Amino acid sequence: MADENRQQKDKFQHYSVDAEKSLSHLNTDKEGLSSDEAKKRLEKYGENKLPEKGKTSIFKLIVKQFKDLLILILFIAAIISYFTGHMVDVYVIIGVIIVNAAIGFFQEYKAERSIESLKKLIKHNARVMRDGEEKTIAATQLVPGDIILLDEGKSIPADARVIKKKNLQVVEASLTGESLPAEKQTEPLEKDTPLPDRKNMVFKGTHVARGTCKAVVTATAMETEIGKIAESLQNVEDKESEFRKKTARLAKIMAIIAVSTSAIVFLVGYFIRDFEIDEILLVTIATLVSSVPEGLPAVLSIVLAIGANRMAKQNAIIREFTATETAGSLNTILTDKTGTITQGILTVKKIYTPDGNDYEVSGNGYSSEGEVKKDDEEATPEKNERLKKVMMIARYCHDAEAKRKEDADEGDKDEDKSEDSKYEISGDPTEVSLLVLSRKTKNKDIFEGVEKVDDLPFNAEQKFRGSLVSQGDKKEMFFVGAPEKILSLSSKIAGKDAEEDMTDEKAGKIKDQISNFSQQAMRVIGCAYKPAENNSEINPEDAEGLTFAGLFGIIDPDRPQVADAVADCKSAGIRVVMVTGDHKETAAAIARNVGILSEEDEKREGDCPAVLTESDLDVDDETLDKYTDCASVFARVSPQAKLRIAKSMQGKGLLIGMTGDGVNDAPALKTADVGIAMGQRGTDVARDASQIVLSDDNFKSIVDAVRQGRIVFRNVRITSFFLVTTNFASTLTLISAIAIGFTYPLLATQILWINLVTDGIMDISLATEPDHGDIMEEKPLKKGEPILNRKIIPFLVIIVPTMVILALLVFDYYQDESVEKARTGAFLVVAMTQVFNAFNMRSLTRSAFSIGFFKNKYVIMAFVASVILQIAAIKLPFMQEIFHFRNIEWLDIVVITLLSSTVFIFGEVYKLIRNKRKQA
């Protein structure tokens, strides 16, 4: 029924016809629908809400933890142990399985419960005309044909065609990517006008910055633009993460090794050595247990958990567990501009006065921190009448407010709370920027005694606003607006010494300055003034004979540290590409500022342009692939184009991360290998579609997340290498002993104890290994790079034979006394060589001494704990009985320990030779 009740696909372009035709098509009028008709339409179209994401049940989360090949093998080993009467083995194996499942479950449970936010977008009421009267209803009850009333600050509850408006401007950054409010109109537009340019439409999920309007609802729920994006998200398949693919491959390799080595032992023992079936089954179990790194699933979860915790401290919150590692493998980041690279807050950065002065303004956001400078020296308005006048106009010619919240200081306790979030903002963003500029004046005496008498709101048709102020007996009118308009209304300029008549030459210089600011991707605002007589109010007709005072250059500035973060990405071999819905010139200017767009990029000609718009992307897939290879900026693009760009890059084997905060970013966020959403300014839809959320909205945090992700992968690799080499050594010890005529040198219970206490402690300590200072100097991993690679071969060739030979020699040495004592000696060798091998694995290329032998305190603590527990197992009587050990003298223990340390010495020698050969 849901599909039947959905609105039918309606290709009627409401923006391309006049308001009357739009009303007629929807079978309504300016007085709105009747209650009965609205009820019928509600039954037909359904409620105006987006579908909520279903919860993953606790049962499914629990079951998910056991869908692992290694876990299955452990269960089989436990069953065999049970039927052969080895209950200690059963308890240990089951314990390992439960610990692993618990870690994975609690991490994913926490992530699942953190996002039920899509419904927040529609928790609004709407003012609507029903039965010819204005009523307030739940936004979910809106239907196509309803007449809605909107005013400043209100969220827009549905897509609608504007039929009447007054000074209407709408902030659509979350949908279109544009930082400046969109000015709306009622006149029809050309057919197939792109979404960002549909100036007679308002869209669900955006909000009114200024003015009022009456509009007719054209689409609700899934038929809105935000609904189409939500629908496209449902059509984007949840793909298996790269990390899960890698660990699945690792599990298969380990399973093949475990099963094949166990089969070899069984075949050799039963058919060649003629062991009894019960006896060879025990040996086979021991081999299976020694081959399966039963701690690996738990360790992988622990490594990811440690990485996720470290990322959280770096303001990157992990929503998808495996994204911890995948972030470290990224080789391309597609970043939005507004609110990601930039602050999403309009700020005055330059001032021009027609006496020939150019001023720079420091500081960003809503804070009054900053100053006005000329030639790197502070400019003081009290000493410059022209600058003073400009600052006065900025102070009073607006209807905006930026108040610091009463509880703002409490935010200092919350590291995730930005300084700008501590302000309550009202009014047009451009006017807010003027207010903030005026507060950067150090000498507040220039505003003393000034009062606003009357205000003339901005009008899109007249393109200016005004204010009437008084200071003592003196009254003045201030005006700000489109620079060309203000210039055309001015007959004088504020010259160097006094007011001067406006001439064509002077007007030309001002126009050149307007063009100069515009080329720097600034929004330019002109300001002017005139004396007032006995006026008690200000009217549009007063805007004539003005004195031109100056220009404001306003921009959405790039975030602090973004340029450094982009440089870090490049040095780490990560390509950064801007993909935004904003204008080409604005996007290019910001990209140039932060280093995404280089001079070499802009000089490049031919079929490899550096900056492209969506219209340039209307090409075949082969040409698009060329563009995505070389373009640094994609501007004015739609959500569909973002998806196409992302898929083009993924098709070439690139691992991409997509950053964004708007609704328009959500499909690409979900398609990307790692979606990175903004936590503070980001929409709920964007956060729901992502795997990582930046709690501070800072692009720099992405670099920190990549760094931690690389550490995670390296730690996964070194722990895997550690487990493979040690477990392989245990297996080879068993096989070699049987092959040369010995009985099996280790019992299954003894192997489990080694794996639980030695592997289980040392591998967890390796999971905490910090950065050695060179992690960001490495190039990104190739897509599909396996965890086990050829770097393990030297350790298998050097370390494993050393472990095996030492274990067999000690086993043979004690065999004459008793097989139990021989097994005790072999056990001690295997255990001690493994703990010493952990120091080899801290770095696969650098000496343990060059990275700081004692730098990782957890490895040292694990080493001490493991040695104590292993010695306790062979010294304490009750443990001797459990594990079938015999006492070994302390001197023998010392000697065996020293012999075992040779694996560390051999590892150091290998690294020394390797590094010298590499430098040669």
PDB file of C-alpha atoms in Angstrom, residues 580-780:
ATOM      1  CA  THR A 580      31.037  21.280  -4.231  1.00  0.00           C
ATOM      2  CA  GLY A 581      27.740  22.749  -5.319  1.00  0.00           C
ATOM      3  CA  ASP A 582      29.108  26.277  -5.035  1.00  0.00           C
ATOM      4  CA  HIS A 583      30.145  28.539  -7.896  1.00  0.00           C
ATOM      5  CA  LYS A 584      33.254  27.789  -9.937  1.00  0.00           C
ATOM      6  CA  GLU A 585      35.119  31.012  -9.086  1.00  0.00           C
ATOM      7  CA  THR A 586      34.403  30.732  -5.365  1.00  0.00           C
ATOM      8  CA  ALA A 587      35.399  27.065  -5.234  1.00  0.00           C
ATOM      9  CA  ALA A 588      38.610  27.688  -7.186  1.00  0.00           C
ATOM     10  CA  ALA A 589      39.616  30.604  -4.961  1.00  0.00           C
ATOM     11  CA  ILE A 590      39.178  28.607  -1.762  1.00  0.00           C
ATOM     12  CA  ALA A 591      40.924  25.574  -3.289  1.00  0.00           C
ATOM     13  CA  ARG A 592      43.799  27.851  -4.264  1.00  0.00           C
ATOM     14  CA  ASN A 593      44.033  29.274  -0.741  1.00  0.00           C
ATOM     15  CA  VAL A 594      44.308  25.901   0.985  1.00  0.00           C
ATOM     16  CA  GLY A 595      46.614  24.274  -1.542  1.00  0.00           C
ATOM     17  CA  ILE A 596      44.167  21.916  -3.258  1.00  0.00           C
ATOM     18  CA  LEU A 597      44.601  23.843  -6.507  1.00  0.00           C
ATOM     19  CA  SER A 598      48.217  24.587  -7.441  1.00  0.00           C
ATOM     20  CA  GLU A 599      49.645  27.011  -9.977  1.00  0.00           C
ATOM     21  CA  GLU A 600      50.760  24.053 -12.086  1.00  0.00           C
ATOM     22  CA  ASP A 601      47.172  22.749 -12.107  1.00  0.00           C
ATOM     23  CA  GLU A 602      45.787  26.058 -13.348  1.00  0.00           C
ATOM     24  CA  LYS A 603      48.418  26.421 -16.057  1.00  0.00           C
ATOM     25  CA  ARG A 604      47.596  23.001 -17.454  1.00  0.00           C
ATOM     26  CA  GLU A 605      45.741  23.124 -20.754  1.00  0.00           C
ATOM     27  CA  GLY A 606      44.183  20.663 -23.158  1.00  0.00           C
ATOM     28  CA  ASP A 607      41.853  17.820 -22.232  1.00  0.00           C
ATOM     29  CA  CYS A 608      42.953  17.745 -18.586  1.00  0.00           C
ATOM     30  CA  PRO A 609      41.422  20.839 -16.938  1.00  0.00           C
ATOM     31  CA  ALA A 610      41.966  21.546 -13.237  1.00  0.00           C
ATOM     32  CA  VAL A 611      38.537  23.079 -12.534  1.00  0.00           C
ATOM     33  CA  LEU A 612      35.285  21.672 -13.924  1.00  0.00           C
ATOM     34  CA  THR A 613      31.570  22.252 -13.490  1.00  0.00           C
ATOM     35  CA  GLU A 614      28.720  19.780 -13.883  1.00  0.00           C
ATOM     36  CA  SER A 615      28.053  20.956 -17.423  1.00  0.00           C
ATOM     37  CA  ASP A 616      31.615  19.893 -18.274  1.00  0.00           C
ATOM     38  CA  LEU A 617      30.825  16.394 -16.994  1.00  0.00           C
ATOM     39  CA  ASP A 618      28.176  15.720 -19.629  1.00  0.00           C
ATOM     40  CA  VAL A 619      30.611  13.351 -21.318  1.00  0.00           C
ATOM     41  CA  ASP A 620      31.062   9.622 -21.785  1.00  0.00           C
ATOM     42  CA  ASP A 621      32.547   7.489 -19.016  1.00  0.00           C
ATOM     43  CA  GLU A 622      35.965   7.267 -20.686  1.00  0.00           C
ATOM     44  CA  THR A 623      36.312  11.053 -20.814  1.00  0.00           C
ATOM     45  CA  LEU A 624      35.020  11.360 -17.256  1.00  0.00           C
ATOM     46  CA  ASP A 625      37.737   8.949 -16.145  1.00  0.00           C
ATOM     47  CA  LYS A 626      40.328  11.292 -17.669  1.00  0.00           C
ATOM     48  CA  TYR A 627      38.787  14.265 -15.888  1.00  0.00           C
ATOM     49  CA  THR A 628      38.768  12.531 -12.508  1.00  0.00           C
ATOM     50  CA  ASP A 629      42.454  11.762 -12.994  1.00  0.00           C
ATOM     51  CA  CYS A 630      43.494  15.395 -13.263  1.00  0.00           C
ATOM     52  CA  ALA A 631      40.805  17.787 -11.988  1.00  0.00           C
ATOM     53  CA  SER A 632      41.336  19.280  -8.533  1.00  0.00           C
ATOM     54  CA  VAL A 633      37.981  21.082  -8.279  1.00  0.00           C
ATOM     55  CA  PHE A 634      34.488  20.038  -9.354  1.00  0.00           C
ATOM     56  CA  ALA A 635      32.095  22.953  -8.876  1.00  0.00           C
ATOM     57  CA  ARG A 636      28.384  23.468  -9.244  1.00  0.00           C
ATOM     58  CA  VAL A 637      27.752  19.723  -9.138  1.00  0.00           C
ATOM     59  CA  SER A 638      24.568  17.912  -8.155  1.00  0.00           C
ATOM     60  CA  PRO A 639      24.326  14.852  -5.867  1.00  0.00           C
ATOM     61  CA  GLN A 640      24.082  12.636  -8.931  1.00  0.00           C
ATOM     62  CA  ALA A 641      27.278  14.108 -10.346  1.00  0.00           C
ATOM     63  CA  LYS A 642      29.074  13.572  -7.023  1.00  0.00           C
ATOM     64  CA  LEU A 643      28.063   9.928  -7.143  1.00  0.00           C
ATOM     65  CA  ARG A 644      29.319   9.577 -10.693  1.00  0.00           C
ATOM     66  CA  ILE A 645      32.677  11.163  -9.782  1.00  0.00           C
ATOM     67  CA  ALA A 646      33.069   8.876  -6.767  1.00  0.00           C
ATOM     68  CA  LYS A 647      32.227   5.748  -8.778  1.00  0.00           C
ATOM     69  CA  SER A 648      34.616   6.768 -11.558  1.00  0.00           C
ATOM     70  CA  MET A 649      37.471   6.962  -9.077  1.00  0.00           C
ATOM     71  CA  GLN A 650      36.522   3.711  -7.356  1.00  0.00           C
ATOM     72  CA  GLY A 651      36.389   2.031 -10.752  1.00  0.00           C
ATOM     73  CA  LYS A 652      40.087   2.789 -11.132  1.00  0.00           C
ATOM     74  CA  GLY A 653      40.888   0.966  -7.901  1.00  0.00           C
ATOM     75  CA  LEU A 654      41.149   4.069  -5.718  1.00  0.00           C
ATOM     76  CA  LEU A 655      40.131   3.990  -2.060  1.00  0.00           C
ATOM     77  CA  ILE A 656      38.210   7.201  -1.551  1.00  0.00           C
ATOM     78  CA  GLY A 657      37.034   9.133   1.468  1.00  0.00           C
ATOM     79  CA  MET A 658      34.191  11.609   1.019  1.00  0.00           C
ATOM     80  CA  THR A 659      33.696  14.504   3.408  1.00  0.00           C
ATOM     81  CA  GLY A 660      30.547  16.548   3.667  1.00  0.00           C
ATOM     82  CA  ASP A 661      27.879  18.007   5.891  1.00  0.00           C
ATOM     83  CA  GLY A 662      24.880  18.582   3.684  1.00  0.00           C
ATOM     84  CA  VAL A 663      21.954  16.478   2.601  1.00  0.00           C
ATOM     85  CA  ASN A 664      23.350  16.699  -0.928  1.00  0.00           C
ATOM     86  CA  ASP A 665      26.514  14.909   0.212  1.00  0.00           C
ATOM     87  CA  ALA A 666      24.745  11.835   1.628  1.00  0.00           C
ATOM     88  CA  PRO A 667      24.694   9.547  -1.466  1.00  0.00           C
ATOM     89  CA  ALA A 668      28.411  10.054  -2.090  1.00  0.00           C
ATOM     90  CA  LEU A 669      29.151   9.631   1.624  1.00  0.00           C
ATOM     91  CA  LYS A 670      27.493   6.237   1.566  1.00  0.00           C
ATOM     92  CA  THR A 671      29.097   5.212  -1.726  1.00  0.00           C
ATOM     93  CA  ALA A 672      32.605   6.202  -0.651  1.00  0.00           C
ATOM     94  CA  ASP A 673      34.892   3.659   0.973  1.00  0.00           C
ATOM     95  CA  VAL A 674      34.872   5.958   4.008  1.00  0.00           C
ATOM     96  CA  GLY A 675      32.173   8.596   4.423  1.00  0.00           C
ATOM     97  CA  ILE A 676      33.285  11.422   6.725  1.00  0.00           C
ATOM     98  CA  ALA A 677      30.521  13.730   7.977  1.00  0.00           C
ATOM     99  CA  MET A 678      30.707  16.947   9.948  1.00  0.00           C
ATOM    100  CA  GLY A 679      29.416  16.533  13.504  1.00  0.00           C
ATOM    101  CA  GLN A 680      28.522  20.111  14.420  1.00  0.00           C
ATOM    102  CA  ARG A 681      27.197  21.584  11.184  1.00  0.00           C
ATOM    103  CA  GLY A 682      26.410  18.302   9.499  1.00  0.00           C
ATOM    104  CA  THR A 683      22.847  17.252   8.786  1.00  0.00           C
ATOM    105  CA  ASP A 684      21.444  14.084  10.303  1.00  0.00           C
ATOM    106  CA  VAL A 685      21.146  12.563   6.833  1.00  0.00           C
ATOM    107  CA  ALA A 686      24.851  13.117   6.182  1.00  0.00           C
ATOM    108  CA  ARG A 687      25.850  11.630   9.545  1.00  0.00           C
ATOM    109  CA  ASP A 688      23.616   8.612   9.004  1.00  0.00           C
ATOM    110  CA  ALA A 689      25.258   7.921   5.648  1.00  0.00           C
ATOM    111  CA  SER A 690      28.826   8.131   6.960  1.00  0.00           C
ATOM    112  CA  GLN A 691      31.243   5.840   8.782  1.00  0.00           C
ATOM    113  CA  ILE A 692      33.209   8.601  10.531  1.00  0.00           C
ATOM    114  CA  VAL A 693      31.883  11.817  12.095  1.00  0.00           C
ATOM    115  CA  LEU A 694      34.218  14.723  12.872  1.00  0.00           C
ATOM    116  CA  SER A 695      33.079  16.167  16.179  1.00  0.00           C
ATOM    117  CA  ASP A 696      34.982  19.425  15.603  1.00  0.00           C
ATOM    118  CA  ASP A 697      34.138  19.795  11.869  1.00  0.00           C
ATOM    119  CA  ASN A 698      37.844  20.372  11.245  1.00  0.00           C
ATOM    120  CA  PHE A 699      39.415  19.056   8.063  1.00  0.00           C
ATOM    121  CA  LYS A 700      42.637  18.624  10.037  1.00  0.00           C
ATOM    122  CA  SER A 701      40.940  15.867  12.026  1.00  0.00           C
ATOM    123  CA  ILE A 702      40.752  13.852   8.807  1.00  0.00           C
ATOM    124  CA  VAL A 703      44.550  13.788   8.631  1.00  0.00           C
ATOM    125  CA  ASP A 704      44.659  12.716  12.281  1.00  0.00           C
ATOM    126  CA  ALA A 705      42.134   9.980  11.477  1.00  0.00           C
ATOM    127  CA  VAL A 706      44.227   8.809   8.519  1.00  0.00           C
ATOM    128  CA  ARG A 707      47.304   8.716  10.741  1.00  0.00           C
ATOM    129  CA  GLN A 708      45.501   6.619  13.349  1.00  0.00           C
ATOM    130  CA  GLY A 709      44.048   4.410  10.613  1.00  0.00           C
ATOM    131  CA  ARG A 710      47.525   3.710   9.288  1.00  0.00           C
ATOM    132  CA  ILE A 711      48.700   2.861  12.791  1.00  0.00           C
ATOM    133  CA  VAL A 712      45.750   0.482  13.106  1.00  0.00           C
ATOM    134  CA  PHE A 713      46.642  -1.357   9.903  1.00  0.00           C
ATOM    135  CA  ARG A 714      50.305  -1.550  10.866  1.00  0.00           C
ATOM    136  CA  ASN A 715      49.340  -2.927  14.282  1.00  0.00           C
ATOM    137  CA  VAL A 716      46.973  -5.435  12.686  1.00  0.00           C
ATOM    138  CA  ARG A 717      49.825  -6.512  10.424  1.00  0.00           C
ATOM    139  CA  ILE A 718      52.462  -6.832  13.176  1.00  0.00           C
ATOM    140  CA  THR A 719      50.100  -8.738  15.487  1.00  0.00           C
ATOM    141  CA  SER A 720      49.144 -11.024  12.600  1.00  0.00           C
ATOM    142  CA  PHE A 721      52.812 -11.578  11.760  1.00  0.00           C
ATOM    143  CA  PHE A 722      53.485 -12.310  15.425  1.00  0.00           C
ATOM    144  CA  LEU A 723      50.669 -14.836  15.663  1.00  0.00           C
ATOM    145  CA  VAL A 724      51.514 -16.486  12.342  1.00  0.00           C
ATOM    146  CA  THR A 725      55.222 -16.891  13.095  1.00  0.00           C
ATOM    147  CA  THR A 726      54.697 -18.171  16.646  1.00  0.00           C
ATOM    148  CA  ASN A 727      51.798 -20.476  15.780  1.00  0.00           C
ATOM    149  CA  PHE A 728      53.600 -21.745  12.699  1.00  0.00           C
ATOM    150  CA  ALA A 729      56.621 -22.498  14.868  1.00  0.00           C
ATOM    151  CA  SER A 730      54.442 -24.483  17.305  1.00  0.00           C
ATOM    152  CA  THR A 731      52.905 -26.439  14.435  1.00  0.00           C
ATOM    153  CA  LEU A 732      56.244 -27.117  12.776  1.00  0.00           C
ATOM    154  CA  THR A 733      57.637 -28.266  16.110  1.00  0.00           C
ATOM    155  CA  LEU A 734      54.886 -30.906  16.358  1.00  0.00           C
ATOM    156  CA  ILE A 735      55.253 -32.039  12.741  1.00  0.00           C
ATOM    157  CA  SER A 736      59.062 -32.139  12.914  1.00  0.00           C
ATOM    158  CA  ALA A 737      59.021 -34.125  16.171  1.00  0.00           C
ATOM    159  CA  ILE A 738      56.726 -36.764  14.717  1.00  0.00           C
ATOM    160  CA  ALA A 739      58.675 -36.862  11.451  1.00  0.00           C
ATOM    161  CA  ILE A 740      62.025 -37.589  13.169  1.00  0.00           C
ATOM    162  CA  GLY A 741      60.565 -40.243  15.448  1.00  0.00           C
ATOM    163  CA  PHE A 742      59.794 -38.284  18.661  1.00  0.00           C
ATOM    164  CA  THR A 743      56.498 -38.453  20.437  1.00  0.00           C
ATOM    165  CA  TYR A 744      54.489 -35.222  20.270  1.00  0.00           C
ATOM    166  CA  PRO A 745      56.442 -32.587  22.261  1.00  0.00           C
ATOM    167  CA  LEU A 746      53.462 -30.526  23.402  1.00  0.00           C
ATOM    168  CA  LEU A 747      49.959 -31.418  24.596  1.00  0.00           C
ATOM    169  CA  ALA A 748      46.908 -29.582  23.294  1.00  0.00           C
ATOM    170  CA  THR A 749      46.313 -28.079  26.751  1.00  0.00           C
ATOM    171  CA  GLN A 750      49.902 -26.818  26.913  1.00  0.00           C
ATOM    172  CA  ILE A 751      49.594 -25.230  23.470  1.00  0.00           C
ATOM    173  CA  LEU A 752      46.333 -23.536  24.470  1.00  0.00           C
ATOM    174  CA  TRP A 753      48.009 -22.186  27.600  1.00  0.00           C
ATOM    175  CA  ILE A 754      50.845 -20.725  25.493  1.00  0.00           C
ATOM    176  CA  ASN A 755      48.371 -19.261  23.024  1.00  0.00           C
ATOM    177  CA  LEU A 756      46.206 -17.800  25.770  1.00  0.00           C
ATOM    178  CA  VAL A 757      48.911 -16.441  28.076  1.00  0.00           C
ATOM    179  CA  THR A 758      51.823 -15.715  25.737  1.00  0.00           C
ATOM    180  CA  ASP A 759      50.068 -14.912  22.460  1.00  0.00           C
ATOM    181  CA  GLY A 760      47.039 -13.545  24.271  1.00  0.00           C
ATOM    182  CA  ILE A 761      49.068 -11.054  26.304  1.00  0.00           C
ATOM    183  CA  MET A 762      51.837 -10.129  23.890  1.00  0.00           C
ATOM    184  CA  ASP A 763      49.596  -9.630  20.852  1.00  0.00           C
ATOM    185  CA  ILE A 764      47.313  -7.280  22.783  1.00  0.00           C
ATOM    186  CA  SER A 765      50.338  -5.249  23.880  1.00  0.00           C
ATOM    187  CA  LEU A 766      51.461  -5.048  20.234  1.00  0.00           C
ATOM    188  CA  ALA A 767      48.013  -3.686  19.400  1.00  0.00           C
ATOM    189  CA  THR A 768      48.896  -0.587  21.451  1.00  0.00           C
ATOM    190  CA  GLU A 769      52.083   0.210  19.500  1.00  0.00           C
ATOM    191  CA  PRO A 770      52.210   3.998  18.863  1.00  0.00           C
ATOM    192  CA  ASP A 771      53.427   5.872  15.810  1.00  0.00           C
ATOM    193  CA  HIS A 772      57.189   5.739  15.357  1.00  0.00           C
ATOM    194  CA  GLY A 773      57.155   9.142  13.664  1.00  0.00           C
ATOM    195  CA  ASP A 774      57.271   7.859  10.100  1.00  0.00           C
ATOM    196  CA  ILE A 775      53.752   6.560   9.503  1.00  0.00           C
ATOM    197  CA  MET A 776      52.689   9.587   7.405  1.00  0.00           C
ATOM    198  CA  GLU A 777      55.815   9.387   5.267  1.00  0.00           C
ATOM    199  CA  GLU A 778      54.643   6.111   3.801  1.00  0.00           C
ATOM    200  CA  LYS A 779      52.558   5.955   0.651  1.00  0.00           C
ATOM    201  CA  PRO A 780      48.945   4.765   0.884  1.00  0.00           C
TER     202      PRO A 780
END
